[in-house]
PDB file of C-alpha atoms in Angstrom:
ATOM      1  CA  GLN W  35     -32.379 -82.422  12.945  1.00  0.00           C
ATOM      2  CA  ILE W  36     -32.982 -85.979  11.823  1.00  0.00           C
ATOM      3  CA  GLN W  37     -30.257 -87.374   9.570  1.00  0.00           C
ATOM      4  CA  LEU W  38     -29.430 -90.710   8.007  1.00  0.00           C
ATOM      5  CA  VAL W  39     -25.841 -90.832   6.786  1.00  0.00           C
ATOM      6  CA  GLN W  40     -24.752 -93.778   4.704  1.00  0.00           C
ATOM      7  CA  SER W  41     -21.303 -95.161   3.984  1.00  0.00           C
ATOM      8  CA  GLY W  42     -19.476 -94.411   0.740  1.00  0.00           C
ATOM      9  CA  PRO W  43     -19.545 -96.028  -2.704  1.00  0.00           C
ATOM     10  CA  GLU W  44     -18.233 -99.551  -3.155  1.00  0.00           C
ATOM     11  CA  LEU W  45     -16.651-101.326  -6.129  1.00  0.00           C
ATOM     12  CA  LYS W  46     -16.727-105.107  -5.797  1.00  0.00           C
ATOM     13  CA  LYS W  47     -16.136-108.191  -7.918  1.00  0.00           C
ATOM     14  CA  PRO W  48     -18.755-110.872  -8.474  1.00  0.00           C
ATOM     15  CA  GLY W  49     -18.824-113.318  -5.593  1.00  0.00           C
ATOM     16  CA  GLU W  50     -17.502-110.814  -3.039  1.00  0.00           C
ATOM     17  CA  SER W  51     -19.480-109.334  -0.138  1.00  0.00           C
ATOM     18  CA  VAL W  52     -20.281-105.777   0.833  1.00  0.00           C
ATOM     19  CA  LYS W  53     -21.567-104.109   3.976  1.00  0.00           C
ATOM     20  CA  ILE W  54     -23.328-100.738   3.855  1.00  0.00           C
ATOM     21  CA  SER W  55     -23.980 -98.694   6.966  1.00  0.00           C
ATOM     22  CA  CYS W  56     -26.661 -96.134   7.768  1.00  0.00           C
ATOM     23  CA  LYS W  57     -26.019 -93.959  10.826  1.00  0.00           C
ATOM     24  CA  ALA W  58     -29.031 -92.209  12.318  1.00  0.00           C
ATOM     25  CA  SER W  59     -29.015 -89.076  14.400  1.00  0.00           C
ATOM     26  CA  GLY W  60     -31.478 -86.564  15.750  1.00  0.00           C
ATOM     27  CA  TYR W  61     -33.967 -89.075  17.192  1.00  0.00           C
ATOM     28  CA  THR W  62     -34.188 -92.173  19.377  1.00  0.00           C
ATOM     29  CA  PHE W  63     -32.908 -94.892  17.042  1.00  0.00           C
ATOM     30  CA  THR W  64     -34.874 -97.751  18.590  1.00  0.00           C
ATOM     31  CA  ASP W  65     -38.239 -95.941  18.292  1.00  0.00           C
ATOM     32  CA  TYR W  66     -38.496 -96.249  14.499  1.00  0.00           C
ATOM     33  CA  ALA W  67     -37.996 -99.084  12.068  1.00  0.00           C
ATOM     34  CA  MET W  68     -35.385 -98.790   9.328  1.00  0.00           C
ATOM     35  CA  HIS W  69     -36.144 -99.853   5.783  1.00  0.00           C
ATOM     36  CA  TRP W  70     -33.909-100.520   2.796  1.00  0.00           C
ATOM     37  CA  VAL W  71     -34.720 -99.595  -0.835  1.00  0.00           C
ATOM     38  CA  LYS W  72     -32.832-100.573  -3.987  1.00  0.00           C
ATOM     39  CA  GLN W  73     -32.564 -98.446  -7.093  1.00  0.00           C
ATOM     40  CA  ALA W  74     -30.773-100.011 -10.057  1.00  0.00           C
ATOM     41  CA  PRO W  75     -29.166 -97.535 -12.519  1.00  0.00           C
ATOM     42  CA  GLY W  76     -31.876 -95.645 -14.391  1.00  0.00           C
ATOM     43  CA  LYS W  77     -34.622 -97.725 -12.738  1.00  0.00           C
ATOM     44  CA  GLY W  78     -37.268 -97.226 -10.121  1.00  0.00           C
ATOM     45  CA  LEU W  79     -37.464 -97.891  -6.411  1.00  0.00           C
ATOM     46  CA  LYS W  80     -37.786-101.378  -4.945  1.00  0.00           C
ATOM     47  CA  TRP W  81     -38.492-102.012  -1.271  1.00  0.00           C
ATOM     48  CA  MET W  82     -36.128-104.626   0.150  1.00  0.00           C
ATOM     49  CA  GLY W  83     -37.526-104.994   3.655  1.00  0.00           C
ATOM     50  CA  TRP W  84     -37.058-103.571   7.096  1.00  0.00           C
ATOM     51  CA  ILE W  85     -35.521-104.150  10.487  1.00  0.00           C
ATOM     52  CA  ASN W  86     -37.201-103.612  13.848  1.00  0.00           C
ATOM     53  CA  THR W  87     -34.620-101.433  15.553  1.00  0.00           C
ATOM     54  CA  TYR W  88     -35.945-102.342  19.025  1.00  0.00           C
ATOM     55  CA  THR W  89     -35.844-106.137  18.682  1.00  0.00           C
ATOM     56  CA  GLY W  90     -33.380-106.476  15.819  1.00  0.00           C
ATOM     57  CA  LYS W  91     -35.776-108.666  13.848  1.00  0.00           C
ATOM     58  CA  PRO W  92     -35.399-108.295  10.077  1.00  0.00           C
ATOM     59  CA  THR W  93     -38.107-108.848   7.483  1.00  0.00           C
ATOM     60  CA  TYR W  94     -37.128-109.375   3.842  1.00  0.00           C
ATOM     61  CA  ALA W  95     -39.098-108.980   0.641  1.00  0.00           C
ATOM     62  CA  ASP W  96     -39.121-112.213  -1.314  1.00  0.00           C
ATOM     63  CA  ASP W  97     -36.557-111.054  -3.879  1.00  0.00           C
ATOM     64  CA  PHE W  98     -34.097-110.283  -1.070  1.00  0.00           C
ATOM     65  CA  LYS W  99     -34.154-113.483   0.897  1.00  0.00           C
ATOM     66  CA  GLY W 100     -30.906-115.447   1.093  1.00  0.00           C
ATOM     67  CA  ARG W 101     -27.981-113.189   0.243  1.00  0.00           C
ATOM     68  CA  PHE W 102     -29.134-110.052   2.028  1.00  0.00           C
ATOM     69  CA  VAL W 103     -28.827-109.420   5.749  1.00  0.00           C
ATOM     70  CA  PHE W 104     -30.085-106.471   7.748  1.00  0.00           C
ATOM     71  CA  SER W 105     -28.367-105.896  11.069  1.00  0.00           C
ATOM     72  CA  LEU W 106     -27.935-103.271  13.755  1.00  0.00           C
ATOM     73  CA  GLU W 107     -25.295-101.660  15.902  1.00  0.00           C
ATOM     74  CA  ALA W 108     -27.916-100.108  18.152  1.00  0.00           C
ATOM     75  CA  SER W 109     -25.372 -98.594  20.514  1.00  0.00           C
ATOM     76  CA  ALA W 110     -24.085 -96.641  17.518  1.00  0.00           C
ATOM     77  CA  SER W 111     -27.567 -95.875  16.098  1.00  0.00           C
ATOM     78  CA  THR W 112     -26.528 -97.672  12.943  1.00  0.00           C
ATOM     79  CA  ALA W 113     -28.318-100.041  10.618  1.00  0.00           C
ATOM     80  CA  ASN W 114     -26.378-102.201   8.215  1.00  0.00           C
ATOM     81  CA  LEU W 115     -27.076-103.993   4.968  1.00  0.00           C
ATOM     82  CA  GLN W 116     -24.783-106.843   3.986  1.00  0.00           C
ATOM     83  CA  ILE W 117     -24.940-108.483   0.567  1.00  0.00           C
ATOM     84  CA  SER W 118     -22.995-111.677  -0.011  1.00  0.00           C
ATOM     85  CA  ASN W 119     -22.028-113.510  -3.187  1.00  0.00           C
ATOM     86  CA  LEU W 120     -22.490-110.309  -5.203  1.00  0.00           C
ATOM     87  CA  LYS W 121     -23.874-110.526  -8.736  1.00  0.00           C
ATOM     88  CA  ASN W 122     -23.821-108.015 -11.557  1.00  0.00           C
ATOM     89  CA  GLU W 123     -27.507-107.332 -11.002  1.00  0.00           C
ATOM     90  CA  ASP W 124     -26.770-106.125  -7.485  1.00  0.00           C
ATOM     91  CA  THR W 125     -25.243-103.000  -9.026  1.00  0.00           C
ATOM     92  CA  ALA W 126     -27.481-100.298  -7.631  1.00  0.00           C
ATOM     93  CA  THR W 127     -27.853 -97.448  -5.218  1.00  0.00           C
ATOM     94  CA  TYR W 128     -29.134 -98.667  -1.859  1.00  0.00           C
ATOM     95  CA  PHE W 129     -31.042 -96.299   0.391  1.00  0.00           C
ATOM     96  CA  CYS W 130     -31.950 -96.603   4.025  1.00  0.00           C
ATOM     97  CA  ALA W 131     -35.225 -94.896   4.945  1.00  0.00           C
ATOM     98  CA  ARG W 132     -37.009 -94.338   8.234  1.00  0.00           C
ATOM     99  CA  SER W 133     -40.700 -95.018   8.560  1.00  0.00           C
ATOM    100  CA  THR W 134     -43.086 -93.507  11.094  1.00  0.00           C
ATOM    101  CA  ARG W 135     -43.751 -95.442  14.313  1.00  0.00           C
ATOM    102  CA  VAL W 136     -46.679 -97.220  12.695  1.00  0.00           C
ATOM    103  CA  TYR W 137     -46.869 -96.579   8.978  1.00  0.00           C
ATOM    104  CA  ASN W 138     -44.425 -97.183   6.192  1.00  0.00           C
ATOM    105  CA  TRP W 139     -44.159 -93.887   4.470  1.00  0.00           C
ATOM    106  CA  PHE W 140     -40.624 -92.561   4.395  1.00  0.00           C
ATOM    107  CA  ALA W 141     -39.989 -88.956   5.356  1.00  0.00           C
ATOM    108  CA  TYR W 142     -36.308 -89.493   6.046  1.00  0.00           C
ATOM    109  CA  TRP W 143     -33.814 -91.083   3.639  1.00  0.00           C
ATOM    110  CA  GLY W 144     -30.100 -91.655   3.584  1.00  0.00           C
ATOM    111  CA  GLN W 145     -28.135 -90.157   0.725  1.00  0.00           C
ATOM    112  CA  GLY W 146     -27.766 -93.557  -0.900  1.00  0.00           C
ATOM    113  CA  THR W 147     -24.767 -95.872  -1.361  1.00  0.00           C
ATOM    114  CA  LEU W 148     -23.753 -96.905  -4.858  1.00  0.00           C
ATOM    115  CA  VAL W 149     -22.550-100.477  -5.072  1.00  0.00           C
ATOM    116  CA  THR W 150     -20.932-101.409  -8.362  1.00  0.00           C
ATOM    117  CA  VAL W 151     -20.301-105.073  -9.115  1.00  0.00           C
ATOM    118  CA  SER W 152     -17.899-105.614 -11.967  1.00  0.00           C
ATOM    119  CA  SER W 153     -15.174-108.069 -12.853  1.00  0.00           C
TER     120      SER W 153
ATOM    121  CA  ASP I  32     -48.102-108.283  -4.186  1.00  0.00           C
ATOM    122  CA  ILE I  33     -49.952-105.039  -4.870  1.00  0.00           C
ATOM    123  CA  VAL I  34     -48.953-103.724  -8.279  1.00  0.00           C
ATOM    124  CA  MET I  35     -48.752 -99.954  -8.693  1.00  0.00           C
ATOM    125  CA  THR I  36     -49.200 -98.662 -12.249  1.00  0.00           C
ATOM    126  CA  GLN I  37     -48.271 -95.078 -13.013  1.00  0.00           C
ATOM    127  CA  SER I  38     -49.139 -93.085 -16.087  1.00  0.00           C
ATOM    128  CA  PRO I  39     -47.802 -91.474 -18.087  1.00  0.00           C
ATOM    129  CA  SER I  40     -44.215 -92.661 -17.869  1.00  0.00           C
ATOM    130  CA  SER I  41     -43.014 -89.238 -18.946  1.00  0.00           C
ATOM    131  CA  LEU I  42     -44.554 -85.826 -19.380  1.00  0.00           C
ATOM    132  CA  ALA I  43     -43.172 -82.740 -21.150  1.00  0.00           C
ATOM    133  CA  VAL I  44     -44.406 -79.481 -19.678  1.00  0.00           C
ATOM    134  CA  SER I  45     -43.864 -75.761 -19.838  1.00  0.00           C
ATOM    135  CA  ALA I  46     -43.386 -73.662 -16.748  1.00  0.00           C
ATOM    136  CA  GLY I  47     -46.705 -72.479 -15.385  1.00  0.00           C
ATOM    137  CA  GLU I  48     -48.712 -75.438 -16.665  1.00  0.00           C
ATOM    138  CA  THR I  49     -50.764 -77.751 -14.473  1.00  0.00           C
ATOM    139  CA  VAL I  50     -49.903 -81.420 -14.711  1.00  0.00           C
ATOM    140  CA  THR I  51     -51.577 -84.600 -13.547  1.00  0.00           C
ATOM    141  CA  ILE I  52     -49.843 -87.869 -12.748  1.00  0.00           C
ATOM    142  CA  ASN I  53     -51.906 -91.002 -12.279  1.00  0.00           C
ATOM    143  CA  CYS I  54     -51.347 -94.032 -10.065  1.00  0.00           C
ATOM    144  CA  LYS I  55     -53.513 -97.133 -10.051  1.00  0.00           C
ATOM    145  CA  SER I  56     -53.201 -99.967  -7.543  1.00  0.00           C
ATOM    146  CA  SER I  57     -54.112-103.585  -8.238  1.00  0.00           C
ATOM    147  CA  GLN I  58     -56.226-103.659  -5.062  1.00  0.00           C
ATOM    148  CA  SER I  59     -57.879-101.093  -2.872  1.00  0.00           C
ATOM    149  CA  LEU I  60     -55.633 -99.099  -0.578  1.00  0.00           C
ATOM    150  CA  LEU I  61     -58.558 -97.850   1.487  1.00  0.00           C
ATOM    151  CA  TYR I  62     -58.602 -99.404   4.937  1.00  0.00           C
ATOM    152  CA  SER I  63     -62.120 -99.604   6.284  1.00  0.00           C
ATOM    153  CA  GLY I  64     -60.940 -99.385   9.907  1.00  0.00           C
ATOM    154  CA  ASN I  65     -59.845 -95.771   9.585  1.00  0.00           C
ATOM    155  CA  GLN I  66     -61.107 -94.763   6.144  1.00  0.00           C
ATOM    156  CA  LYS I  67     -57.598 -93.836   5.078  1.00  0.00           C
ATOM    157  CA  ASN I  68     -55.843 -94.569   1.815  1.00  0.00           C
ATOM    158  CA  TYR I  69     -52.390 -95.999   2.318  1.00  0.00           C
ATOM    159  CA  LEU I  70     -50.717 -94.157  -0.547  1.00  0.00           C
ATOM    160  CA  ALA I  71     -47.681 -91.837  -0.634  1.00  0.00           C
ATOM    161  CA  TRP I  72     -46.056 -89.739  -3.346  1.00  0.00           C
ATOM    162  CA  TYR I  73     -42.347 -88.977  -3.669  1.00  0.00           C
ATOM    163  CA  GLN I  74     -40.232 -86.661  -5.810  1.00  0.00           C
ATOM    164  CA  GLN I  75     -36.729 -87.684  -6.848  1.00  0.00           C
ATOM    165  CA  LYS I  76     -34.292 -85.331  -8.582  1.00  0.00           C
ATOM    166  CA  PRO I  77     -31.174 -86.659 -10.339  1.00  0.00           C
ATOM    167  CA  GLY I  78     -28.498 -87.817  -7.902  1.00  0.00           C
ATOM    168  CA  GLN I  79     -30.731 -87.241  -4.897  1.00  0.00           C
ATOM    169  CA  SER I  80     -32.749 -89.362  -2.475  1.00  0.00           C
ATOM    170  CA  PRO I  81     -36.505 -89.465  -2.848  1.00  0.00           C
ATOM    171  CA  LYS I  82     -38.411 -86.725  -1.038  1.00  0.00           C
ATOM    172  CA  LEU I  83     -41.778 -87.393   0.567  1.00  0.00           C
ATOM    173  CA  LEU I  84     -44.480 -85.101  -0.818  1.00  0.00           C
ATOM    174  CA  ILE I  85     -47.806 -86.646   0.195  1.00  0.00           C
ATOM    175  CA  TYR I  86     -49.064 -89.399   2.520  1.00  0.00           C
ATOM    176  CA  TRP I  87     -52.560 -90.700   3.224  1.00  0.00           C
ATOM    177  CA  ALA I  88     -53.098 -89.965  -0.486  1.00  0.00           C
ATOM    178  CA  SER I  89     -53.759 -86.297   0.149  1.00  0.00           C
ATOM    179  CA  THR I  90     -51.870 -85.043   3.232  1.00  0.00           C
ATOM    180  CA  ARG I  91     -49.007 -82.779   2.280  1.00  0.00           C
ATOM    181  CA  GLN I  92     -45.738 -83.347   4.136  1.00  0.00           C
ATOM    182  CA  SER I  93     -44.531 -80.369   6.145  1.00  0.00           C
ATOM    183  CA  GLY I  94     -42.713 -77.860   3.936  1.00  0.00           C
ATOM    184  CA  VAL I  95     -44.102 -79.121   0.633  1.00  0.00           C
ATOM    185  CA  PRO I  96     -45.559 -76.295  -1.487  1.00  0.00           C
ATOM    186  CA  ASP I  97     -49.305 -76.222  -1.772  1.00  0.00           C
ATOM    187  CA  ARG I  98     -49.104 -76.517  -5.550  1.00  0.00           C
ATOM    188  CA  PHE I  99     -48.645 -80.266  -4.957  1.00  0.00           C
ATOM    189  CA  ILE I 100     -52.081 -81.832  -4.459  1.00  0.00           C
ATOM    190  CA  GLY I 101     -52.814 -85.503  -3.905  1.00  0.00           C
ATOM    191  CA  SER I 102     -56.256 -86.971  -4.496  1.00  0.00           C
ATOM    192  CA  GLY I 103     -58.080 -90.193  -5.109  1.00  0.00           C
ATOM    193  CA  SER I 104     -59.335 -93.189  -3.174  1.00  0.00           C
ATOM    194  CA  GLY I 105     -59.541 -96.953  -3.417  1.00  0.00           C
ATOM    195  CA  THR I 106     -57.454 -97.915  -6.432  1.00  0.00           C
ATOM    196  CA  ASP I 107     -57.159 -94.640  -8.378  1.00  0.00           C
ATOM    197  CA  PHE I 108     -54.959 -91.771  -7.283  1.00  0.00           C
ATOM    198  CA  THR I 109     -53.666 -88.530  -8.759  1.00  0.00           C
ATOM    199  CA  LEU I 110     -50.842 -86.134  -8.060  1.00  0.00           C
ATOM    200  CA  THR I 111     -51.568 -82.688  -9.448  1.00  0.00           C
ATOM    201  CA  ILE I 112     -48.858 -80.055  -9.715  1.00  0.00           C
ATOM    202  CA  SER I 113     -50.300 -76.646 -10.408  1.00  0.00           C
ATOM    203  CA  SER I 114     -48.206 -73.929 -12.045  1.00  0.00           C
ATOM    204  CA  VAL I 115     -45.180 -76.155 -12.573  1.00  0.00           C
ATOM    205  CA  GLN I 116     -41.853 -74.556 -11.814  1.00  0.00           C
ATOM    206  CA  ALA I 117     -38.403 -75.476 -13.160  1.00  0.00           C
ATOM    207  CA  GLU I 118     -37.484 -76.916  -9.755  1.00  0.00           C
ATOM    208  CA  ASP I 119     -40.314 -79.433 -10.084  1.00  0.00           C
ATOM    209  CA  LEU I 120     -38.586 -81.278 -12.931  1.00  0.00           C
ATOM    210  CA  ALA I 121     -37.982 -84.691 -11.439  1.00  0.00           C
ATOM    211  CA  ILE I 122     -39.296 -88.253 -11.329  1.00  0.00           C
ATOM    212  CA  TYR I 123     -42.418 -88.832  -9.254  1.00  0.00           C
ATOM    213  CA  TYR I 124     -43.239 -92.152  -7.624  1.00  0.00           C
ATOM    214  CA  CYS I 125     -46.335 -93.413  -5.857  1.00  0.00           C
ATOM    215  CA  GLN I 126     -45.978 -95.999  -3.079  1.00  0.00           C
ATOM    216  CA  GLN I 127     -48.492 -98.177  -1.275  1.00  0.00           C
ATOM    217  CA  TYR I 128     -47.971 -98.981   2.364  1.00  0.00           C
ATOM    218  CA  TYR I 129     -51.241-100.890   2.781  1.00  0.00           C
ATOM    219  CA  ASP I 130     -49.439-104.207   2.715  1.00  0.00           C
ATOM    220  CA  THR I 131     -45.976-105.688   2.575  1.00  0.00           C
ATOM    221  CA  PRO I 132     -44.090-105.831   0.378  1.00  0.00           C
ATOM    222  CA  ASN I 133     -44.520-102.092   0.095  1.00  0.00           C
ATOM    223  CA  THR I 134     -44.461-101.355  -3.619  1.00  0.00           C
ATOM    224  CA  PHE I 135     -43.693 -98.336  -5.757  1.00  0.00           C
ATOM    225  CA  GLY I 136     -44.927 -97.298  -9.147  1.00  0.00           C
ATOM    226  CA  ALA I 137     -42.406 -97.237 -12.002  1.00  0.00           C
ATOM    227  CA  GLY I 138     -42.203 -93.482 -11.893  1.00  0.00           C
ATOM    228  CA  THR I 139     -43.288 -90.527 -14.030  1.00  0.00           C
ATOM    229  CA  LYS I 140     -40.547 -88.289 -15.407  1.00  0.00           C
ATOM    230  CA  LEU I 141     -41.455 -84.630 -15.651  1.00  0.00           C
ATOM    231  CA  GLU I 142     -39.440 -82.883 -18.340  1.00  0.00           C
ATOM    232  CA  LEU I 143     -39.284 -79.417 -19.862  1.00  0.00           C
ATOM    233  CA  LYS I 144     -41.097 -78.946 -23.179  1.00  0.00           C
TER     234      LYS I 144
END
């Protein structure tokens, strides 16, 4: 069965960096793009962008350009999200989500990774 | 960016009732090339990941009970839940995938009356 398993919760200080992983199984990793979605505490869902798992090319939503990096370890069927220079407003649960081959609805989601930024 | 506006923001219901959640997009989600509406609905329960309910505005995802019905076209869409059950208490989001950035509505929280 298809699964996306994310790394565990993180507690970081402002200015630090964090790297979240999303390990896929049950399908051919490079056949489907991987997307990232942010959910701040008690708030809604915000699409951050996606990475082409075949070419490795990332695409970022405007609000996530600069400090956010999507990357792959394709040999390990893993997508990563790195956030640098963390700010308090980065405190959120981050989800990876798999789209279809062509369209961006998300039938498969990771369990979410809570990143808490606090001094 | 396409803005997705959901209403109401919360809804108190009794088990067995039929509820309607609305989602309006700031531009049409109907693509003329295939006559499909690029709109999905998700359900999110506390502490869980979102679950896909509906795509193409009205196509139920495999395994989703048929009491969940998506309808609408263009800019106005509806998720109807007939005979609400306790397990349906959750937050519901619409999402457009017509254009990037993909955008979600702010959510509608379904609560027990």
